[in-house]
mmCIF file of C-alpha atoms (C1' of nucleotides) in Angstrom:
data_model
loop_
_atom_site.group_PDB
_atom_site.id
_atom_site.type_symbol
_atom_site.label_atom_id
_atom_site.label_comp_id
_atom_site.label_asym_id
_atom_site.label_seq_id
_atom_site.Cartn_x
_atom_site.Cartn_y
_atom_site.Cartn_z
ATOM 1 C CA UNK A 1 0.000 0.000 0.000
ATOM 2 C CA UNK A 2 1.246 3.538 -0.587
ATOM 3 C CA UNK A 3 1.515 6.378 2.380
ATOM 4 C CA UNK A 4 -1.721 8.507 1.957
ATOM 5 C CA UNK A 5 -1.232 11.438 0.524
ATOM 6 C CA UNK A 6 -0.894 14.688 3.176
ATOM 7 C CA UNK A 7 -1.540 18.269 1.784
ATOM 8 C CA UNK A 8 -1.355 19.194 5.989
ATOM 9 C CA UNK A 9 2.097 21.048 6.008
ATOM 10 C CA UNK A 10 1.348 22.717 2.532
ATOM 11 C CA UNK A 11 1.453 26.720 2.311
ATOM 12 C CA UNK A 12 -0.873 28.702 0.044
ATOM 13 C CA UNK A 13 2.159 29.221 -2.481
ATOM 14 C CA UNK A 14 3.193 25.637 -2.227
ATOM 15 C CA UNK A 15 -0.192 24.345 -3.161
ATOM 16 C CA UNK A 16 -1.014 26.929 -5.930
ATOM 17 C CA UNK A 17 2.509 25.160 -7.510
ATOM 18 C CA UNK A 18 1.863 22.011 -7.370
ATOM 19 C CA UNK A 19 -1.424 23.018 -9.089
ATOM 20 C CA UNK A 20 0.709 24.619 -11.872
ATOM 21 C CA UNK A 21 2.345 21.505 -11.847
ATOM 22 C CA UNK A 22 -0.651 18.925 -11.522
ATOM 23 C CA UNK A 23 -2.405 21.629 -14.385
ATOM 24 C CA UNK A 24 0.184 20.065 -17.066
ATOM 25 C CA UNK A 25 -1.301 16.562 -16.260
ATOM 26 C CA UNK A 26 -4.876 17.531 -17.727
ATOM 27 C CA UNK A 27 -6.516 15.693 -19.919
ATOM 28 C CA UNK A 28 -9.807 16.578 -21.331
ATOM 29 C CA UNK A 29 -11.136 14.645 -24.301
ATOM 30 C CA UNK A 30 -14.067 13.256 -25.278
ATOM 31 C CA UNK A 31 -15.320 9.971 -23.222
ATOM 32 C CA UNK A 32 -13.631 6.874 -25.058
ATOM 33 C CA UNK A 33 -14.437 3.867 -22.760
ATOM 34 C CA UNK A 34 -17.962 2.424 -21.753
ATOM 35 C CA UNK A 35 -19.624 3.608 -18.323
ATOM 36 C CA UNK A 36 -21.227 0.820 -16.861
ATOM 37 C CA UNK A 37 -21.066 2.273 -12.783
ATOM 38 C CA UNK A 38 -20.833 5.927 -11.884
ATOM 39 C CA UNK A 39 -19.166 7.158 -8.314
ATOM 40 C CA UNK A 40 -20.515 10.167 -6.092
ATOM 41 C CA UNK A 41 -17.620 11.844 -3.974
ATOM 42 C CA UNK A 42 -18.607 13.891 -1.041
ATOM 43 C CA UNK A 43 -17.427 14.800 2.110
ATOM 44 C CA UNK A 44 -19.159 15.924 5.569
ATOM 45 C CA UNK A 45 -17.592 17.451 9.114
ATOM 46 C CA UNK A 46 -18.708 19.212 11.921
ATOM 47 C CA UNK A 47 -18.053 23.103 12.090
ATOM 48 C CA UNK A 48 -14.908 24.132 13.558
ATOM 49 C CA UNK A 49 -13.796 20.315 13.742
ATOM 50 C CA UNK A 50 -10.953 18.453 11.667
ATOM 51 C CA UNK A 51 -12.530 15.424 11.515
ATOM 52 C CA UNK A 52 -13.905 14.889 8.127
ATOM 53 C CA UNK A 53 -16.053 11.893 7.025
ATOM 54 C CA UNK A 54 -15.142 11.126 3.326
ATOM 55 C CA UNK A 55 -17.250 8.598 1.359
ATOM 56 C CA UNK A 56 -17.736 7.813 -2.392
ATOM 57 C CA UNK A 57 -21.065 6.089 -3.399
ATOM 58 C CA UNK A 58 -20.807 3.059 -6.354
ATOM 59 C CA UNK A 59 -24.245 3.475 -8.889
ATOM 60 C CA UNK A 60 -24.890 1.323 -12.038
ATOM 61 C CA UNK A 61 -25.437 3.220 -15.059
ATOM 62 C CA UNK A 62 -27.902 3.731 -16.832
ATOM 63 C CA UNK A 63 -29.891 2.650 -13.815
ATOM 64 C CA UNK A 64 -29.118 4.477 -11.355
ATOM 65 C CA UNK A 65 -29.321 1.573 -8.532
ATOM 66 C CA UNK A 66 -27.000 1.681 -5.426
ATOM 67 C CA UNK A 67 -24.487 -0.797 -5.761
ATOM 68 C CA UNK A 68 -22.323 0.156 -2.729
ATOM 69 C CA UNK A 69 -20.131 2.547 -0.974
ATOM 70 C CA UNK A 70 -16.627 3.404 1.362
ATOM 71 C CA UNK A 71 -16.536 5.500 4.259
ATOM 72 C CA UNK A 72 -13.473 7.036 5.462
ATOM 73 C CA UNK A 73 -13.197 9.045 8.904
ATOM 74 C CA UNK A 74 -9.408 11.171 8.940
ATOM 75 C CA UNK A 75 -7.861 13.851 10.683
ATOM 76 C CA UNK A 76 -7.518 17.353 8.008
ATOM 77 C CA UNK A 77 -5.193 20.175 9.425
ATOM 78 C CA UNK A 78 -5.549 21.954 5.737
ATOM 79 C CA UNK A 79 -7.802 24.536 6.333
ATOM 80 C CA UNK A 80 -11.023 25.712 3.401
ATOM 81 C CA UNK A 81 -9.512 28.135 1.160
ATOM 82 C CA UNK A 82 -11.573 29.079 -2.017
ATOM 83 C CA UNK A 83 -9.461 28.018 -4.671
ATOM 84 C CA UNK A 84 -8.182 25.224 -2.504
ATOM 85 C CA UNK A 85 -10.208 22.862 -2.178
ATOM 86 C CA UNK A 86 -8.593 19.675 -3.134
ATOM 87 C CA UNK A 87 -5.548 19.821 -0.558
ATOM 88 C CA UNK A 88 -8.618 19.388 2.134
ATOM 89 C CA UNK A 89 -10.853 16.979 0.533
ATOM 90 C CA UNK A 90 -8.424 14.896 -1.908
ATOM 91 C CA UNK A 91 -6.518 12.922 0.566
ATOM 92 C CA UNK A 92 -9.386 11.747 2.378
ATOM 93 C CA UNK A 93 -11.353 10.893 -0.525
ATOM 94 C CA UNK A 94 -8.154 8.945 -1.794
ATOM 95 C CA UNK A 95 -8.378 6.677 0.849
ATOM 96 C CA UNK A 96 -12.439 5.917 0.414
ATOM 97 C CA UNK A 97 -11.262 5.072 -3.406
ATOM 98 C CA UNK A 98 -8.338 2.547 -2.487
ATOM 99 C CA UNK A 99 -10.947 1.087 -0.338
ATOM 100 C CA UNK A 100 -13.139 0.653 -3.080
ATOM 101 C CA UNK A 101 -13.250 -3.776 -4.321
ATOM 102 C CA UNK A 102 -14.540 -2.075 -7.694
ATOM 103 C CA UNK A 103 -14.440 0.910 -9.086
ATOM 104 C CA UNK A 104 -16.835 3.315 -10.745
ATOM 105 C CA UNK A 105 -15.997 4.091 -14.472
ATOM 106 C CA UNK A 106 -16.524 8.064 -13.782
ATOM 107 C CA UNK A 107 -16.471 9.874 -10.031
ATOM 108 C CA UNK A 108 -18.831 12.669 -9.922
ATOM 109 C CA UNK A 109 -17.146 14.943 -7.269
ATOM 110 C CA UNK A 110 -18.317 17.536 -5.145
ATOM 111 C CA UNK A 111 -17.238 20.492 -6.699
ATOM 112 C CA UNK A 112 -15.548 22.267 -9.444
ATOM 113 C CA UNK A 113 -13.504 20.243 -12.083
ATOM 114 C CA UNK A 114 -11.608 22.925 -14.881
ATOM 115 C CA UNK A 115 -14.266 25.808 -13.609
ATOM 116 C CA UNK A 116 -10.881 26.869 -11.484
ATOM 117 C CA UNK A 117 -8.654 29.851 -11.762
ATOM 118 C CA UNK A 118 -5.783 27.680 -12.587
ATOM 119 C CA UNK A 119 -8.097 25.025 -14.028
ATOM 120 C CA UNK A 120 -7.390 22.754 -11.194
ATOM 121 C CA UNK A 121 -10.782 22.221 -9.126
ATOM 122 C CA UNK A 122 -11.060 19.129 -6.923
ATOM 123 C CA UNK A 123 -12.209 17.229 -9.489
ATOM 124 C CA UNK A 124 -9.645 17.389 -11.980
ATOM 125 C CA UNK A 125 -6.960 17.352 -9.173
ATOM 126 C CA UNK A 126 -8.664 13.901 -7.953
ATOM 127 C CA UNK A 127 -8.375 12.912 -11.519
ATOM 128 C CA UNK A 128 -4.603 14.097 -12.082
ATOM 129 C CA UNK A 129 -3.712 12.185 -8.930
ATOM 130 C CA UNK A 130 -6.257 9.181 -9.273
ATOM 131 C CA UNK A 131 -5.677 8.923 -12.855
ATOM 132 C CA UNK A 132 -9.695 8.324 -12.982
ATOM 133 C CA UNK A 133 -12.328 9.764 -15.416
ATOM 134 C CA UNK A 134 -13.853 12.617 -13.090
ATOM 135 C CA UNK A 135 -16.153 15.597 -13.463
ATOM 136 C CA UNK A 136 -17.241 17.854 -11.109
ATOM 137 C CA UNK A 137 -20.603 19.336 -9.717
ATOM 138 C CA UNK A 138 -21.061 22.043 -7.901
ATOM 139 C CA UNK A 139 -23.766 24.134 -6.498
ATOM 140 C CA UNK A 140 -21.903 27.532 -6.622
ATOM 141 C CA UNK A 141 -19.927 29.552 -8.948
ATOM 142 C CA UNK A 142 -16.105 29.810 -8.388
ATOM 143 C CA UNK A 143 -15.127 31.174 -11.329
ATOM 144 C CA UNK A 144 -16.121 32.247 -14.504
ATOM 145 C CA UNK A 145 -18.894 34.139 -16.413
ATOM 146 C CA UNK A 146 -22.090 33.035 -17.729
ATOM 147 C CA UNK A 147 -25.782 33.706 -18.318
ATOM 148 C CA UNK A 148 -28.765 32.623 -16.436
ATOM 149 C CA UNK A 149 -30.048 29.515 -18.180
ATOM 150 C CA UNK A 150 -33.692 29.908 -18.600
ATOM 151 C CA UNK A 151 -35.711 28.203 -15.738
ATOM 152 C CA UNK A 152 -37.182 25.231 -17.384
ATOM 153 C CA UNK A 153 -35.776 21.387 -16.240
ATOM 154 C CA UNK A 154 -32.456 20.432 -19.164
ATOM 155 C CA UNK A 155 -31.807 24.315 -19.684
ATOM 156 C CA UNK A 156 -28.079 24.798 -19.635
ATOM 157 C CA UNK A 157 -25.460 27.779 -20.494
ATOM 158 C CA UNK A 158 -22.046 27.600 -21.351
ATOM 159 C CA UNK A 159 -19.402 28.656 -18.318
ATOM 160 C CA UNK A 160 -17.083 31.009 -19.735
ATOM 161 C CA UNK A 161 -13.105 32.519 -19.041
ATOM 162 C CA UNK A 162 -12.971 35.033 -22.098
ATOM 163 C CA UNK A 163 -13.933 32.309 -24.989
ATOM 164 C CA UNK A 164 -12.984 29.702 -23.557
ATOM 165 C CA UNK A 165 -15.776 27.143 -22.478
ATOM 166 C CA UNK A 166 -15.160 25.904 -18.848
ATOM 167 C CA UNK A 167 -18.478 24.162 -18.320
ATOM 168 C CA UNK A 168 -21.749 24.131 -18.336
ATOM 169 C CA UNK A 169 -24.639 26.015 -15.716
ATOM 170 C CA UNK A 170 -27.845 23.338 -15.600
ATOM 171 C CA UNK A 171 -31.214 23.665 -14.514
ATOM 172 C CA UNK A 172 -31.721 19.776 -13.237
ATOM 173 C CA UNK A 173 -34.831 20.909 -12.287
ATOM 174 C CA UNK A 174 -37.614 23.410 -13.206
ATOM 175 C CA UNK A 175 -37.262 26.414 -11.098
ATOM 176 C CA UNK A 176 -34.583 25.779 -8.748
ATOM 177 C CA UNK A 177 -31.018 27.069 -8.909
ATOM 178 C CA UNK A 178 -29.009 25.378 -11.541
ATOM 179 C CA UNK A 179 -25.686 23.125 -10.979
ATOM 180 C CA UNK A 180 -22.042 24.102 -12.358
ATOM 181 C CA UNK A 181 -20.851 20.767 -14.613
ATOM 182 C CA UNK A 182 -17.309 20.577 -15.581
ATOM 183 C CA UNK A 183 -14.884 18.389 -16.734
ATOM 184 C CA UNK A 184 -11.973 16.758 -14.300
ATOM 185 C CA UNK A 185 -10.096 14.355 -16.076
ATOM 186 C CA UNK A 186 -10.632 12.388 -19.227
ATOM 187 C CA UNK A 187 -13.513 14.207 -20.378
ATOM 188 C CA UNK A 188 -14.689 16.569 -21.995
ATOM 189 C CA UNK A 189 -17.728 19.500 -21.462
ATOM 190 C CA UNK A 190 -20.273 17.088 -24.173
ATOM 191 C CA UNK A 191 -19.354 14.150 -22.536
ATOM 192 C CA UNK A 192 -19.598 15.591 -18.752
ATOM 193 C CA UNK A 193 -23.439 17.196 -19.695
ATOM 194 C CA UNK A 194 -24.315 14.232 -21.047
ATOM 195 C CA UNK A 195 -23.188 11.903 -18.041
ATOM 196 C CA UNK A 196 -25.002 13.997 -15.934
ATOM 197 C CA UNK A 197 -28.308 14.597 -17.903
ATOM 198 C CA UNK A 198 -28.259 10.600 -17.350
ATOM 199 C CA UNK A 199 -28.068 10.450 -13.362
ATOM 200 C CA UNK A 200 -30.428 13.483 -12.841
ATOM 201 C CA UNK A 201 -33.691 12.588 -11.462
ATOM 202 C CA UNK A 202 -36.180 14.286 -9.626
ATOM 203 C CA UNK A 203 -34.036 16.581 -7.536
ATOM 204 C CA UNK A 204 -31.938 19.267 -8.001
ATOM 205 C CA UNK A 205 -28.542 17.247 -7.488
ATOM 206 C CA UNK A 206 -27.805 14.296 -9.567
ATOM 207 C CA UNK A 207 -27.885 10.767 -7.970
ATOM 208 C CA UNK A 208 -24.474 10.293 -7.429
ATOM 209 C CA UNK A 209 -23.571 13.623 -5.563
ATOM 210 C CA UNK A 210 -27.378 13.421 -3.543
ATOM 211 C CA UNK A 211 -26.584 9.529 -2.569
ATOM 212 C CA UNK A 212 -23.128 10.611 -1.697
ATOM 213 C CA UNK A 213 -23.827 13.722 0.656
ATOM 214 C CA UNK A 214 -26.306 11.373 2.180
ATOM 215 C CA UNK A 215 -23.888 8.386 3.158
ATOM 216 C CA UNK A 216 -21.380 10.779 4.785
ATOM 217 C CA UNK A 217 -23.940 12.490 6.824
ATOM 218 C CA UNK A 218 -25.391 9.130 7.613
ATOM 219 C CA UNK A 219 -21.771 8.242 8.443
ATOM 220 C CA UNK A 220 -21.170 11.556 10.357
ATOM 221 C CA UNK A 221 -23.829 11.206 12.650
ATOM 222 C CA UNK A 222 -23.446 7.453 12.874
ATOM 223 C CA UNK A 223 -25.420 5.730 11.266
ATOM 224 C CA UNK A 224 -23.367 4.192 9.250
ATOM 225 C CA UNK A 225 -19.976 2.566 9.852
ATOM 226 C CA UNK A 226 -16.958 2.982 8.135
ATOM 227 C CA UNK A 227 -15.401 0.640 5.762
ATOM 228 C CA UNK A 228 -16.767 -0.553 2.237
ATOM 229 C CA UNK A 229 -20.478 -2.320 2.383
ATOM 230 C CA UNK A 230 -21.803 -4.100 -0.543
ATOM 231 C CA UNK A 231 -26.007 -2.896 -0.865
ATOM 232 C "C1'" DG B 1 -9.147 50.156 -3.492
ATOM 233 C "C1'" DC B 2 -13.470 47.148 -4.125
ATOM 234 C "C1'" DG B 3 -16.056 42.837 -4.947
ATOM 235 C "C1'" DA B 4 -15.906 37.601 -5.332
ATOM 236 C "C1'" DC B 5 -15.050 33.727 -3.014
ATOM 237 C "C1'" DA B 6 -16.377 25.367 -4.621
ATOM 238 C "C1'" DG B 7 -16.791 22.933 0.465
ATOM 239 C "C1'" DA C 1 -19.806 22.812 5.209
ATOM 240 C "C1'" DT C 2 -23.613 22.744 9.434
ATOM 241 C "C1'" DC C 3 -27.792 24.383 12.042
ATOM 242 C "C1'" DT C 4 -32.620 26.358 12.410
ATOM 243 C "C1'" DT C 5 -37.174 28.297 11.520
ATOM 244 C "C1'" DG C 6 -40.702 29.281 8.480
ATOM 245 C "C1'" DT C 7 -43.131 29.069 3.900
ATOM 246 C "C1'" DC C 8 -44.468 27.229 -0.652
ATOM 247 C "C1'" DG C 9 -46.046 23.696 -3.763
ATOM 248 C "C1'" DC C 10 -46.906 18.969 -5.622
#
DNA sequence: GCGACAG
DNA sequence: ATCTTGTCGC
């Protein structure tokens, strides 16, 4: 097994380096493989505590049907910096994955994947490091500029730095506040909008990201162990 | 100098 | 992120 990865000692102008250094590892391209199971990445913690209880979900695909999912309790010194993200999160989700007797052929995480100053959001930098097919989900601008898509369910505009096209802002649902979808890591924006459009139901997240934030509350507040369970 | 600011 | 109270709509 390798040492888990610790972003703990890390200053602000150490980490924004090794994102310019991670940022050279990108790669976004157009889905070439088959997805058959999709992953949900969240994490959960009590205010003002460094515990964090990281979990990733396991969902077959097209179907949508819980398959099952790792829970991961660590210790995070790295404190939440907007921009930052990943040297809080990453390590602990690292550990959920390498727990993981299968794993999903695309993690939705959390969060922002190339919609990132520096094009580094946590879900490219799980990607870079993971070497897995991510894309990220979030329910807040970082960065960018874009339009207000209009308020009916599929509605999406483009997320924009000058010309270039970061992402995508979706209404998942009619008349709620839309999601931010962007690519991680060997994907593209098509291929990310169109994962997505697949897992979104009848709420405002999309299955993976709702079934994770639900496990590591669950897990949080105990009632659920850590540890990988088959459902 | 003034806003913006994933989780 | 988490917590809490109240309101709206299917």
């Amino acid at each position: 097994m390798h040492d888990p990865l610790n972003y703990d000692t890390l200053t602000i102008p150490e980490a924004t380096a090794l994102q310019q250094t991670l940022r050279e590892q990108l790669l976004i391209q157009e889905r070439d493989f088959p997805v058959n199971i999709v992953g949900g990445a969240d994490i959960s913690f009590n205010k003002f505590s460094t515990t964090v209880y990281a979990g990733i979900v396991l969902l077959s695909f097209p179907a949508l049907q819980p398959v099952g999912y790792s829970l991961v309790k660590k210790e995070v010194l790295f404190p939440y910096v907007p921009g930052y993200l990943a040297f809080r999160e990453v390590p602990a989700l690292l550990e959920a994955w390498q727990q993981l007797p299968l794993k999903p052929d695309v993690l939705v995480v959390d969060g922002h994947g190339i919609a990132h100053p520096r094009r580094m959001g946590i879900a490219a930098h799980f990607g870079a490091v993971s070497g897995q097919a991510t894309l990220g989900c979030a329910k807040k601008k970082l960065f960018g500029k874009y339009v207000e898509p209009p308020t009916e369910k599929g509605a999406y505009t483009p997320l924009l730095d000058k010309e270039e096209v970061l992402g995508v802002v979706l209404r998942t649902k009619t008349g709620v506040q839309p999601v931010f979808i962007s690519p991680g890591y060997k994907l593209d924006v098509r291929s990310s909008l169109a994962i997505i459009s697949q897992c979104t139901g009848r709420h405002r997240l999309p299955e993976p990201t709702r079934h994770a934030h639900n496990a590591v509350n669950r897990f949080r507040l105990g009632e659920l162990g850590e540890g990988y369970t088959e459902v």
